[in-house]
Coordinates of C-alpha atoms in Angstrom, one line a residue:
X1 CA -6.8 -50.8 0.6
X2 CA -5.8 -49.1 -2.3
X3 CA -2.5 -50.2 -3.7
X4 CA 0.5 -47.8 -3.9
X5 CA 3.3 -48.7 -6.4
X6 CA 6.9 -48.6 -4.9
X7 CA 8.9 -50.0 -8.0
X8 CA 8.2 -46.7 -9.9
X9 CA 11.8 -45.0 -11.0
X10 CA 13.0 -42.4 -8.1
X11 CA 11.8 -38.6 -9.6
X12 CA 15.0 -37.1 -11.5
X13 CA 13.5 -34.3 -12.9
X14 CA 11.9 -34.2 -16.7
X15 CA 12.9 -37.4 -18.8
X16 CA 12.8 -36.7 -22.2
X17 CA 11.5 -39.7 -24.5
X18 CA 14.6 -41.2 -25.8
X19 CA 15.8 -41.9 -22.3
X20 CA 13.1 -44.2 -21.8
X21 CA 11.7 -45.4 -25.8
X22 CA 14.6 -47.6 -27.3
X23 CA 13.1 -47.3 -30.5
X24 CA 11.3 -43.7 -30.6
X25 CA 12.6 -43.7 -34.2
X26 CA 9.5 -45.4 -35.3
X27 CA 7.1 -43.9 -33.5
X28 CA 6.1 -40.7 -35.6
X29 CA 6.6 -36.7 -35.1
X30 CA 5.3 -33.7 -37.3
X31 CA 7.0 -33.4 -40.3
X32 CA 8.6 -29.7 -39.8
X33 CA 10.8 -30.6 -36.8
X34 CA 13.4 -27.8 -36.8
X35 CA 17.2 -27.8 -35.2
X36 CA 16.8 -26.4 -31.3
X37 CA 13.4 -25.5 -31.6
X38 CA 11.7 -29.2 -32.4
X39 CA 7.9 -29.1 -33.6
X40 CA 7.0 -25.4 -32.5
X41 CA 5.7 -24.3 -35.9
X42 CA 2.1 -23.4 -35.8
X43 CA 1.6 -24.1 -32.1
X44 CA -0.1 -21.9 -30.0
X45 CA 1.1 -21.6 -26.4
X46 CA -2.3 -21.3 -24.9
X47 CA -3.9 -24.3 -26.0
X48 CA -1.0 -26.8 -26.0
X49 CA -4.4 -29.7 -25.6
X50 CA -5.7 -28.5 -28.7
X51 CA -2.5 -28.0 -30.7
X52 CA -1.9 -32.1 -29.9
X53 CA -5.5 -33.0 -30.5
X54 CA -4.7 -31.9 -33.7
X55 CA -1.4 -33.5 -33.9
X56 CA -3.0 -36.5 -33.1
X57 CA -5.4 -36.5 -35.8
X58 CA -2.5 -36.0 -38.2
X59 CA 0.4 -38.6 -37.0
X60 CA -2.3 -41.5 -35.3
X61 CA -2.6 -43.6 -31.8
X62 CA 0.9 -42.6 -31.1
X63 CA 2.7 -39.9 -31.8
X64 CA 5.9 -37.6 -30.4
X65 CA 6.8 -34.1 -30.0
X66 CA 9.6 -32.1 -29.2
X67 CA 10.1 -28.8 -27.8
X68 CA 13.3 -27.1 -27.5
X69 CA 15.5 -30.0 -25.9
X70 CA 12.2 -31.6 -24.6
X71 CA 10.4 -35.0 -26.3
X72 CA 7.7 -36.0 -25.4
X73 CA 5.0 -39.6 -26.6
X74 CA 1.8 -38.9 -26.8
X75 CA -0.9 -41.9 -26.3
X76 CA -4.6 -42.0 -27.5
X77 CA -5.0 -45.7 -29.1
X78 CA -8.1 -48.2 -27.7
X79 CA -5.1 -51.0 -27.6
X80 CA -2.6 -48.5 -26.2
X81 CA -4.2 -47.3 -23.5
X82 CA -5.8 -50.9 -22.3
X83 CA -2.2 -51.5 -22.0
X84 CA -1.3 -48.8 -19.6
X85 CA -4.5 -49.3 -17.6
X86 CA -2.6 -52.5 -16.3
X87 CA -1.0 -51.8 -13.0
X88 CA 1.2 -54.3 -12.2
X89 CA 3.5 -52.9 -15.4
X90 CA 2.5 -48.9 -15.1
X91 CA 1.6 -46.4 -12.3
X92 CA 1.1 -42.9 -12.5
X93 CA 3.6 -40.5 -13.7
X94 CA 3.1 -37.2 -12.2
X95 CA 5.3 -35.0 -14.6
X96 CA 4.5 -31.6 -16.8
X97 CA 2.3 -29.3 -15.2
X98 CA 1.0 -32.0 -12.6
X99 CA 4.4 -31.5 -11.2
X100 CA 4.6 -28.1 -11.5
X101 CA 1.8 -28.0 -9.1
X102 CA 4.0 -29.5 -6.4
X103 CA 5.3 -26.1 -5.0
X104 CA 1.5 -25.6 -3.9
X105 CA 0.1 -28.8 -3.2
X106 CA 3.5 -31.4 -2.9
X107 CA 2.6 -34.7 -2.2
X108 CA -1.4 -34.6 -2.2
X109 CA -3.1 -36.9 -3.2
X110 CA -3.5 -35.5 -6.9
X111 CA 0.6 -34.4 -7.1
X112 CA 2.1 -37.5 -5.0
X113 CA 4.9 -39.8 -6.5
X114 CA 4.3 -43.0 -6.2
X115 CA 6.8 -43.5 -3.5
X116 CA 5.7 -40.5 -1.2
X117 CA 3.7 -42.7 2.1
X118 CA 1.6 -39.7 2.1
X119 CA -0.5 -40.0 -0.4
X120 CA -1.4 -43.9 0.5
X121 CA -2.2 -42.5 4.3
X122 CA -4.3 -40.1 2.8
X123 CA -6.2 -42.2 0.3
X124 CA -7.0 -44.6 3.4
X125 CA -8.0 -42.4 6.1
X126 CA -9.9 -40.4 3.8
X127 CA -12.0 -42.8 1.0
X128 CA -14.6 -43.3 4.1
X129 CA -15.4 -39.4 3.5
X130 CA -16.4 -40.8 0.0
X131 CA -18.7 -43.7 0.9
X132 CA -22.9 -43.6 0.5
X133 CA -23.3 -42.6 3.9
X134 CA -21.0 -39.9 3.6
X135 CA -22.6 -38.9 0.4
X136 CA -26.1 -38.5 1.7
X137 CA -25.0 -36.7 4.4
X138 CA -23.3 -33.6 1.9
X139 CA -26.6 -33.7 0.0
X140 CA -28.8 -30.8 1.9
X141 CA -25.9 -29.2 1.6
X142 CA -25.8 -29.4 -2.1
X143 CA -29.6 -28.5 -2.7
X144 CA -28.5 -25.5 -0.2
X145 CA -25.9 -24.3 -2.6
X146 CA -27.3 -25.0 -5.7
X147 CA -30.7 -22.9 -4.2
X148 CA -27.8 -19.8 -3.9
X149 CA -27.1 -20.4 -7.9
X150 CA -31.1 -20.8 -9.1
X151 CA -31.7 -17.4 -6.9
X152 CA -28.7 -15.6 -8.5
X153 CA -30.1 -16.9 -11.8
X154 CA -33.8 -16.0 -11.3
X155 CA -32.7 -12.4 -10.4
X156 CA -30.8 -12.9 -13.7
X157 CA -33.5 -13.8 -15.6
X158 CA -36.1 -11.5 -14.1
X159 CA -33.8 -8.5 -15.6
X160 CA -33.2 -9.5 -18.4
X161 CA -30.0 -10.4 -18.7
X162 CA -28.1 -13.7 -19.6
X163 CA -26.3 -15.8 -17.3
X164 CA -22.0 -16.7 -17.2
X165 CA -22.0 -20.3 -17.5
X166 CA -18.5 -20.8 -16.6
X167 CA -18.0 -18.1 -14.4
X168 CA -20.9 -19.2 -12.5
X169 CA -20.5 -22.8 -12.4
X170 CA -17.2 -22.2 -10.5
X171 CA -19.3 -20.3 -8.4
X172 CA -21.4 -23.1 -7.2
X173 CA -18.8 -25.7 -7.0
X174 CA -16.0 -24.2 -5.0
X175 CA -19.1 -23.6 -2.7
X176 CA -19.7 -26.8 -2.5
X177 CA -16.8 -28.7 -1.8
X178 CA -15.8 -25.4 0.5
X179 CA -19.2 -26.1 2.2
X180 CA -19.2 -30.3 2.0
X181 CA -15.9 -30.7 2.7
X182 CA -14.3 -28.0 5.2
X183 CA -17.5 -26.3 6.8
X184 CA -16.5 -22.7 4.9
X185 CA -18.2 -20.0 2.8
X186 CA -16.5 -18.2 0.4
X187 CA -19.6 -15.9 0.1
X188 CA -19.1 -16.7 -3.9
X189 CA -22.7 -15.2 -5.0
X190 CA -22.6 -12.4 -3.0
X191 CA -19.8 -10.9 -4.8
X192 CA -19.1 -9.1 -7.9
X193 CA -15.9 -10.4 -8.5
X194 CA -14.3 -14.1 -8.1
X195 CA -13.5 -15.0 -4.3
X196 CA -9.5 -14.4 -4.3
X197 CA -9.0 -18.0 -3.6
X198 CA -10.4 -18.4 -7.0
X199 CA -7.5 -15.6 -8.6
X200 CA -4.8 -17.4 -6.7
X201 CA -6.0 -20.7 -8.2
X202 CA -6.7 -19.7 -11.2
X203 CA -3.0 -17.9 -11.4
X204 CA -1.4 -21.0 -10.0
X205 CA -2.7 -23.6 -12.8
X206 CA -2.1 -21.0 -15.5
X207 CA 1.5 -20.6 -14.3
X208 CA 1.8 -24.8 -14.2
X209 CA 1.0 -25.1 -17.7
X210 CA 3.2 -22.0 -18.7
X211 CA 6.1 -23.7 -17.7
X212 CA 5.8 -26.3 -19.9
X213 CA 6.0 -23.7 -23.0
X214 CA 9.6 -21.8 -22.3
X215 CA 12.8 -23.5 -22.7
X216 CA 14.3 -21.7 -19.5
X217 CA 11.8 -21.0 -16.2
X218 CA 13.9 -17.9 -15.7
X219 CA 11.8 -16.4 -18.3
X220 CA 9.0 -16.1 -16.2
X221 CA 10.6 -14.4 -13.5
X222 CA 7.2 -12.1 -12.8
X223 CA 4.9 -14.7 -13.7
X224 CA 7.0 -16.7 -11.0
X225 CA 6.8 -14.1 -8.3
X226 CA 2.6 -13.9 -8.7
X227 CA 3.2 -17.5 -9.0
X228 CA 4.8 -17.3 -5.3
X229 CA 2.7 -14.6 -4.3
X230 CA -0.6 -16.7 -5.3
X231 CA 0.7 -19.7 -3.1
X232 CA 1.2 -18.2 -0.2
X233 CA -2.3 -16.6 -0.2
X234 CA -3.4 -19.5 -0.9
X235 CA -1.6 -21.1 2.5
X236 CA -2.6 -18.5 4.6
X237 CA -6.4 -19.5 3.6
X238 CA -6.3 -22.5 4.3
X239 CA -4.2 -22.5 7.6
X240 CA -6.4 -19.6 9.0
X241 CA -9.5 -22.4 7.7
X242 CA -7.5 -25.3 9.7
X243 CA -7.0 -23.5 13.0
X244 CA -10.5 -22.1 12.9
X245 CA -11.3 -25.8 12.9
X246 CA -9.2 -26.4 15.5
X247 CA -10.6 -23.9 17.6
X248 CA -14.1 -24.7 16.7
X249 CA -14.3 -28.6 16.2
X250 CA -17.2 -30.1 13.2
X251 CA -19.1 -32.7 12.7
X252 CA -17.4 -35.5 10.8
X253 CA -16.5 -33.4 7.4
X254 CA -13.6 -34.3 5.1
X255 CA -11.7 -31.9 7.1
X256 CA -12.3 -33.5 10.7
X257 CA -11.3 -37.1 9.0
X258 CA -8.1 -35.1 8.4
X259 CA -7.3 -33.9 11.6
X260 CA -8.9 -36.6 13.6
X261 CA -9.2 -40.0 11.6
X262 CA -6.0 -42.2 12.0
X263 CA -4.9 -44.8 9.6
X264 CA -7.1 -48.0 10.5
X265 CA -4.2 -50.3 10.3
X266 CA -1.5 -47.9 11.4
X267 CA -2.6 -45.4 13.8
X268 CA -0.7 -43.3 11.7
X269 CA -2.5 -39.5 11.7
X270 CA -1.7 -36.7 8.7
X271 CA 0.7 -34.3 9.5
X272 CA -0.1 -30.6 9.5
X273 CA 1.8 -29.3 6.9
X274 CA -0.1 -32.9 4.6
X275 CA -3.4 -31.2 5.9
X276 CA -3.0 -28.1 4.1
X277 CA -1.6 -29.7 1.3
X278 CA -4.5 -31.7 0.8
X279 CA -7.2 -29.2 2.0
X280 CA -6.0 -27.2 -1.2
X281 CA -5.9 -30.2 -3.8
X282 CA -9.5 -31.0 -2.0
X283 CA -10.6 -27.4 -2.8
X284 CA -8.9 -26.8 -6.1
X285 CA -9.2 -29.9 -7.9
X286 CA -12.8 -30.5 -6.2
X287 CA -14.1 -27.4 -7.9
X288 CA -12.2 -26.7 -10.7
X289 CA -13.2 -29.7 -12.7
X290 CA -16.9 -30.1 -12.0
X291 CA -17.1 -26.6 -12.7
X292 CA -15.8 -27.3 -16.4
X293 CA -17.9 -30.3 -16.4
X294 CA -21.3 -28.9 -16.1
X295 CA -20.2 -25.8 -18.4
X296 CA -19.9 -28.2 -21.1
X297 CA -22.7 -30.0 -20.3
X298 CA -24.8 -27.0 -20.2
X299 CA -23.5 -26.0 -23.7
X300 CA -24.8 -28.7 -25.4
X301 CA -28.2 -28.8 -23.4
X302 CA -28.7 -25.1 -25.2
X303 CA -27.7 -26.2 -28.4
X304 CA -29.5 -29.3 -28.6
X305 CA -33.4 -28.7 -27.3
X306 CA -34.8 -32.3 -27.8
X307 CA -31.9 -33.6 -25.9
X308 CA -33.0 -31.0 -23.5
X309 CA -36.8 -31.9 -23.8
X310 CA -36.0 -35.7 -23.2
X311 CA -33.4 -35.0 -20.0
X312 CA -36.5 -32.2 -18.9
X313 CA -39.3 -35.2 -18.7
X314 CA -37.3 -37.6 -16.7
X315 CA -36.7 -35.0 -14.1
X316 CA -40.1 -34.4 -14.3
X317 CA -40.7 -38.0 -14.2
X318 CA -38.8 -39.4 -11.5
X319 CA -39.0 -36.4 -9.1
X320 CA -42.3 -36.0 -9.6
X321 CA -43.6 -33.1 -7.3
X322 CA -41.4 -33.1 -4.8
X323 CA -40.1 -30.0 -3.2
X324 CA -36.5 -31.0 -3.6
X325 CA -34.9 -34.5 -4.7
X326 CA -34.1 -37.2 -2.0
X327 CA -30.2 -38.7 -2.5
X328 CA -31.3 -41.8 -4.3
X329 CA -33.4 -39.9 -6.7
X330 CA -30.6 -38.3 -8.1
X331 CA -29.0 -41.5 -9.2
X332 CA -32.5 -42.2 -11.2
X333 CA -31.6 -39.8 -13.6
X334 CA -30.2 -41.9 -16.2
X335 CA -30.7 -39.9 -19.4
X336 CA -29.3 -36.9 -17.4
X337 CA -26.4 -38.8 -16.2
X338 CA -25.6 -40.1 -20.0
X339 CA -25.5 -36.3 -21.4
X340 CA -23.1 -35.4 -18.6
X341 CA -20.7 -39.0 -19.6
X342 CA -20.9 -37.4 -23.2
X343 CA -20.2 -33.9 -22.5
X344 CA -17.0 -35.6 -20.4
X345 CA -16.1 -37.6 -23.4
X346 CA -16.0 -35.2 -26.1
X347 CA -14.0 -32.5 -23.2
X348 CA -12.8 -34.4 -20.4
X349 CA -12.1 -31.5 -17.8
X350 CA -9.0 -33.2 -16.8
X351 CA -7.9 -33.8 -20.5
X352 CA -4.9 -36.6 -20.0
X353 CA -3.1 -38.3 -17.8
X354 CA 0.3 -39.8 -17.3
X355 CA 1.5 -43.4 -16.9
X356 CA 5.2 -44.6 -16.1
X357 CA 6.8 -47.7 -16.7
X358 CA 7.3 -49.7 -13.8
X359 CA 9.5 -52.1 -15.1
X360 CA 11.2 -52.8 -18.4
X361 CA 8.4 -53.7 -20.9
X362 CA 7.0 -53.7 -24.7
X363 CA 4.0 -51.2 -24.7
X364 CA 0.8 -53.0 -26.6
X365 CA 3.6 -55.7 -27.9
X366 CA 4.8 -52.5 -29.8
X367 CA 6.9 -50.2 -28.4
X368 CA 9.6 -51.2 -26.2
X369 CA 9.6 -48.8 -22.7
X370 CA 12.1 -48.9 -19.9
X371 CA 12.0 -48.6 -16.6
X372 CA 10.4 -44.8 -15.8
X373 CA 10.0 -44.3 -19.5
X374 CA 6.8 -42.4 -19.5
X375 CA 4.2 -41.0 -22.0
X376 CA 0.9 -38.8 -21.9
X377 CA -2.4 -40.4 -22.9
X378 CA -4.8 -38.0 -24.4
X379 CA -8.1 -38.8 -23.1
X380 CA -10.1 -36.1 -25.7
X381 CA -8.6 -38.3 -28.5
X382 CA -8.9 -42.0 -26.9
X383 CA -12.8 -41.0 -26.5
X384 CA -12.8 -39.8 -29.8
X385 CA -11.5 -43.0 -31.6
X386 CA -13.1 -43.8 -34.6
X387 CA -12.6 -47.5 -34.4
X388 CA -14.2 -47.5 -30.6
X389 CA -16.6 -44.8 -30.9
X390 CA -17.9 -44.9 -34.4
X391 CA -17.2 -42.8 -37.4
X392 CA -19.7 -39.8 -36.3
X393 CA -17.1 -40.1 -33.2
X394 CA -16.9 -35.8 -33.2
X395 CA -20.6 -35.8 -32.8
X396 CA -22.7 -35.1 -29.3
X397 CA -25.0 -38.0 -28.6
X398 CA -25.3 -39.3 -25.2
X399 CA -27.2 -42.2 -26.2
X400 CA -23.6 -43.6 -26.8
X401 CA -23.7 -44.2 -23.0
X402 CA -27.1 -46.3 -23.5
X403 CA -26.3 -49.5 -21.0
X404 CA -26.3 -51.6 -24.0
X405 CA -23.8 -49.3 -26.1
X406 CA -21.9 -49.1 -23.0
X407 CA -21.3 -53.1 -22.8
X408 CA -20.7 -53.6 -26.2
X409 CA -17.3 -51.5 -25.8
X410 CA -14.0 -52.3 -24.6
X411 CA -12.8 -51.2 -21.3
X412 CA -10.5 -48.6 -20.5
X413 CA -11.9 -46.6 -23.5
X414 CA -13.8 -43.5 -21.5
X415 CA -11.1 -42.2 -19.0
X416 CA -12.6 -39.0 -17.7
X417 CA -11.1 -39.1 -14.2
X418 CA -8.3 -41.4 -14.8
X419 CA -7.0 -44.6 -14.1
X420 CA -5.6 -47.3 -11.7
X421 CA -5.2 -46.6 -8.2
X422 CA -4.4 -43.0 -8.5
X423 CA -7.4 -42.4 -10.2
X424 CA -9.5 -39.6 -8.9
X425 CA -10.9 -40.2 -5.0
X426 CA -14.0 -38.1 -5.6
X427 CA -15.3 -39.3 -8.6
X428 CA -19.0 -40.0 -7.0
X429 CA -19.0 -36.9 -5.1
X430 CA -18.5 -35.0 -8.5
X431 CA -21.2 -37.3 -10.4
X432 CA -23.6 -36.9 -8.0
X433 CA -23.2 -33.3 -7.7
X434 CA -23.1 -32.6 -11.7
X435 CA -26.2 -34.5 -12.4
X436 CA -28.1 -32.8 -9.3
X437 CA -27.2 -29.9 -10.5
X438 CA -28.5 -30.6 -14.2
X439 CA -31.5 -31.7 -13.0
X440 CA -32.1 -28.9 -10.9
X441 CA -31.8 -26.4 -13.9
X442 CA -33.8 -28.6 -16.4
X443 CA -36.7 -28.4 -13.7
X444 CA -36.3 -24.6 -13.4
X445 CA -35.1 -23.7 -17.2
X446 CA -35.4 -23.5 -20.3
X447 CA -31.8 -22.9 -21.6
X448 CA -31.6 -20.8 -25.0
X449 CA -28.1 -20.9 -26.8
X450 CA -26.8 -17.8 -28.1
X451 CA -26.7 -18.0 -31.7
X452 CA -23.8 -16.2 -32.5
X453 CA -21.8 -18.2 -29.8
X454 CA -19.4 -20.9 -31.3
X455 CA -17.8 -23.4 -28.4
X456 CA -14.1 -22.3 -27.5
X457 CA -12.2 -24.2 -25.1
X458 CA -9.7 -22.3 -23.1
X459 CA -7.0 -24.5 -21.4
X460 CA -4.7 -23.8 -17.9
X461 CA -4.3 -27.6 -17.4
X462 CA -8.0 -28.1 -16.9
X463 CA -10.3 -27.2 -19.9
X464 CA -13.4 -24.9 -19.8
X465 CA -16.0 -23.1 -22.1
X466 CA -14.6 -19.6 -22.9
X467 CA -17.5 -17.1 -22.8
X468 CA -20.4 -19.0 -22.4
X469 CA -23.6 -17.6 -21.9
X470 CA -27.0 -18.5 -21.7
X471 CA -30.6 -16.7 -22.0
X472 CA -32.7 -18.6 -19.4
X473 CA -36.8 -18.7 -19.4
X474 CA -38.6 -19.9 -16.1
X475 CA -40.9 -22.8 -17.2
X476 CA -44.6 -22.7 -16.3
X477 CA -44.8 -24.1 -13.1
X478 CA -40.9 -24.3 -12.7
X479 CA -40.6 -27.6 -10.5
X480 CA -44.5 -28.9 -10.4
X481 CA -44.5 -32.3 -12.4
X482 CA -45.5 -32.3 -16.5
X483 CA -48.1 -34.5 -17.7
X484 CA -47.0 -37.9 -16.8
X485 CA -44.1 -38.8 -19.4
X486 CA -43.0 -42.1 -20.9
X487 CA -40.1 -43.4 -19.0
X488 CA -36.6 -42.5 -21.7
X489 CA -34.9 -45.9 -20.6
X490 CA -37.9 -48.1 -21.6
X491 CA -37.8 -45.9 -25.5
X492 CA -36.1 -47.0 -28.7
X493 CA -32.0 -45.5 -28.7
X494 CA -32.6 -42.1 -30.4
X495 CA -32.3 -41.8 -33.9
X496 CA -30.7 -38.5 -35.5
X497 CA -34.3 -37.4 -36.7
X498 CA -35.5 -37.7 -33.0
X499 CA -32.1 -36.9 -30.9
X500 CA -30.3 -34.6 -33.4
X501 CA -26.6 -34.7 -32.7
X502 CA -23.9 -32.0 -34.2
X503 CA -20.0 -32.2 -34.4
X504 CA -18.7 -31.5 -30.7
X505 CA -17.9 -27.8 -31.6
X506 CA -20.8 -26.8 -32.1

């Protein structure tokens, strides 16, 4: 059982750094802090990740900022962030948009504090929904959806026209969790326009991360209203989806274990109102991530062909002629599971995370922290760190996740879906999914880059590829096995004449 810290500081609202950071004088801030207003010059309020990647790179490992009355410590450092991984001195601090998310989803399992017995009931009745046999069991379901995606994308193709990474990609994963998970269609590919569950989730995590721009909420009295207006669609949803259940019965989903499962030590069952509450973390943060994921992955697939050409032959390799790939073939796909670990490094989809002190300690030996002091780690950045990940550390590679590159790193230094306890439950259901998914559309495509296109990340707490598209060409054959192909594990590590690799942008 999964280990829930109770020693965490009771939730008082925001506390700004110097409550918590007895000496924050000697951690560094940008150099044009103004009176009121703090370190506001030059930010943008639409990519507050971006603005402190770049902060990052200016001030080092650690690093504060202040807005208006607000400071905050910012954490990227290999030594740093060891140092928070260890949870008998941190936990997880939900805080910043995360907790702005709590009007929607309250104590979930993503938006739980530490104290809430919620989020440990959950975790326990529902980690068996996560195990092999569970995962076998959702994976007709994926081939079904991801055969809804390579139809929408044929008819694409056949006319023509280009396909929206991103738009699509969202598409396929809301299906699947909806589908997995909760026995529902949202009917995504057979509409023009995104499902409104999508609007309403899409408004809700753009509104989190607004708030944490504006000195005053009141300033966003209409965004606050749509804000309102976008949960309680997004209730209504999911309680018509729980009584339909209800009514209905399934057959041993995530949602059943909800309703049905009680705590194996307990007896303890989740209450209604938890149900919802973690039916819509399931659906949003089961979707919206992945989704990013494979856009980014997909991005550098098109703009990097041999990578393409090498991930392409062990599909063709290892699936052979199959119609469609059993569950353990999937996990066989180890070159294709190394460019989706380095499309997550260079743009973690969920690009930091919190950590709290859980008692009075010295951070690293460093930095003294009190008891609920808190600070942000930037998980673009600690993947990025020069002295961990080389000095071509900007660069797209994925033979950085070669099993012998992979040992000869520290722990704690790739951090894509968190850490500790609280890190995320359905990390092997997204995996799986992601690297299905790529190999599907390796089989199927070839994927040609737009050449005009140059990678921009647009932020609303999760990170995606802003218009992305692709020009698609059916291979010959699209799915019968190549000429038998030399196995990519059993090669030399690619060298930049044979794997090129560009700056992460790019």
């Amino acid at each position: 059982m999964a280990e829930t810290t109770t020693r965490a500081a009771e939730p008082r609202g925001f506390r700004s750094a110097e409550l918590g950071w007895p000496e924050l004088h000697r951690i560094p801030h940008p150099p044009r802090r103004l009176p009121l207003l703090g370190d506001v010059l030059g930010v943008n309020r639409a990519t507050p990740l971006q603005d402190s990647l770049r902060f990052a790179r200016q001030l080092g490992p650690i690093y504060r900022r202040k807005a208006f009355n607000r400071e905050f410590v910012f954490v990227w450092g290999a030594d740093l962030v060891a140092d928070l991984a260890d949870e008998s001195r941190f936990a997880k601090h939900v805080g910043l948009g995360v907790a702005n998310l709590r009007p929607v989803a309250g104590d979930g399992l993503f938006t739980a504090y530490n104290h809430e017995p919620n989020w440990q009931l959950a975790h326990d009745v529902l980690a068996p929904g996560f195990s092999r046999e569970a995962m076998e069991a959702y994976h007709p379901m994926m081939l079904a959806v991801a055969g809804r995606l390579t139809d929408h994308w044929d008819r694409e193709q056949a006319a023509g026209r280009s396909v929206v990474v991103p738009g699509d990609m969202t598409k396929l994963t809301l299906e699947t969790i909806a589908r997995t998970g909760f026995g529902h269609d949202f009917g995504s590919f057979e509409r023009d326009r995104p499902h409104p569950f999508v609007t309403a989730m899409v408004g809700t995590l753009t509104y989190a991360q607004r708030l944490n721009s504006v000195p005053f909420p009141a300033l966003l009295r209409r965004a606050a209203q749509r804000n309102a207006d976008d949960i309680d669609y997004l209730n209504r949803m999911v309680d018509d989806l729980v009584n339909t259940r209800r009514t209905a019965g399934g057959d041993g989903d995530l949602l059943d274990r909800m309703l049905e499962t009680a705590h194996p030590e307990t007896g303890e069952r989740l209450s209604p109102e938890n149900v919802r509450r973690q039916v819509i973390t399931f659906l949003v943060a089961g979707h919206e991530t992945t989704s990013g994921a494979l856009s980014f992955a997909l991005h550098y697939l098109s703009r990097h062909p041999e990578v393409a050409a090498r991930a392409r032959a062990e599909v063709d390799r290892v699936w052979g002629s199959a119609a469609v790939p059993g569950y353990d073939q999937v996990a066989k796909l180890r070159y294709v599971r190394r460019v989706l670990d380095e499309s997550l490094r260079l743009w973690p989809t969920a690009p930091a995370f919190a950590r709290e002190a859980v008692q009075d300690t010295v951070l690293a030996g460093r930095h003294p922290m009190r008891r609920g002091a808190w600070t942000l780690v930037l998980t673009p950045m600690l993947q990025r760190d020069p002295e961990v990940w080389g000095a071509d550390a900007e660069r797209f590679d994925p033979d950085r996740f070669d099993p012998k590159a992979v040992r000869s790193r520290p722990p704690h230094v790739f951090k894509p879906f968190g850490t500790g306890a609280r890190a995320c439950i359905g990390r092997q259901f997204a995996l799986h999914e992601a690297t299905l998914v790529l190999g599907l559309l390796l089989r199927r495509y070839e994927l040609r880059a737009d050449p005009g296109y140059r990678l921009s990340v647009t932020e609303r707490l999760t990170l995606m590829p802003e218009g992305l598209r692709l020009h698609l060409e059916r291979r010959a054959g699209s799915g019968a096995t190549a000429a038998p192909v030399a196995d990519p594990d059993e090669a030399p590590a690619a060298s930049e004449s044979r794997c090129p690799v560009s700056r992460a942008g790019d």
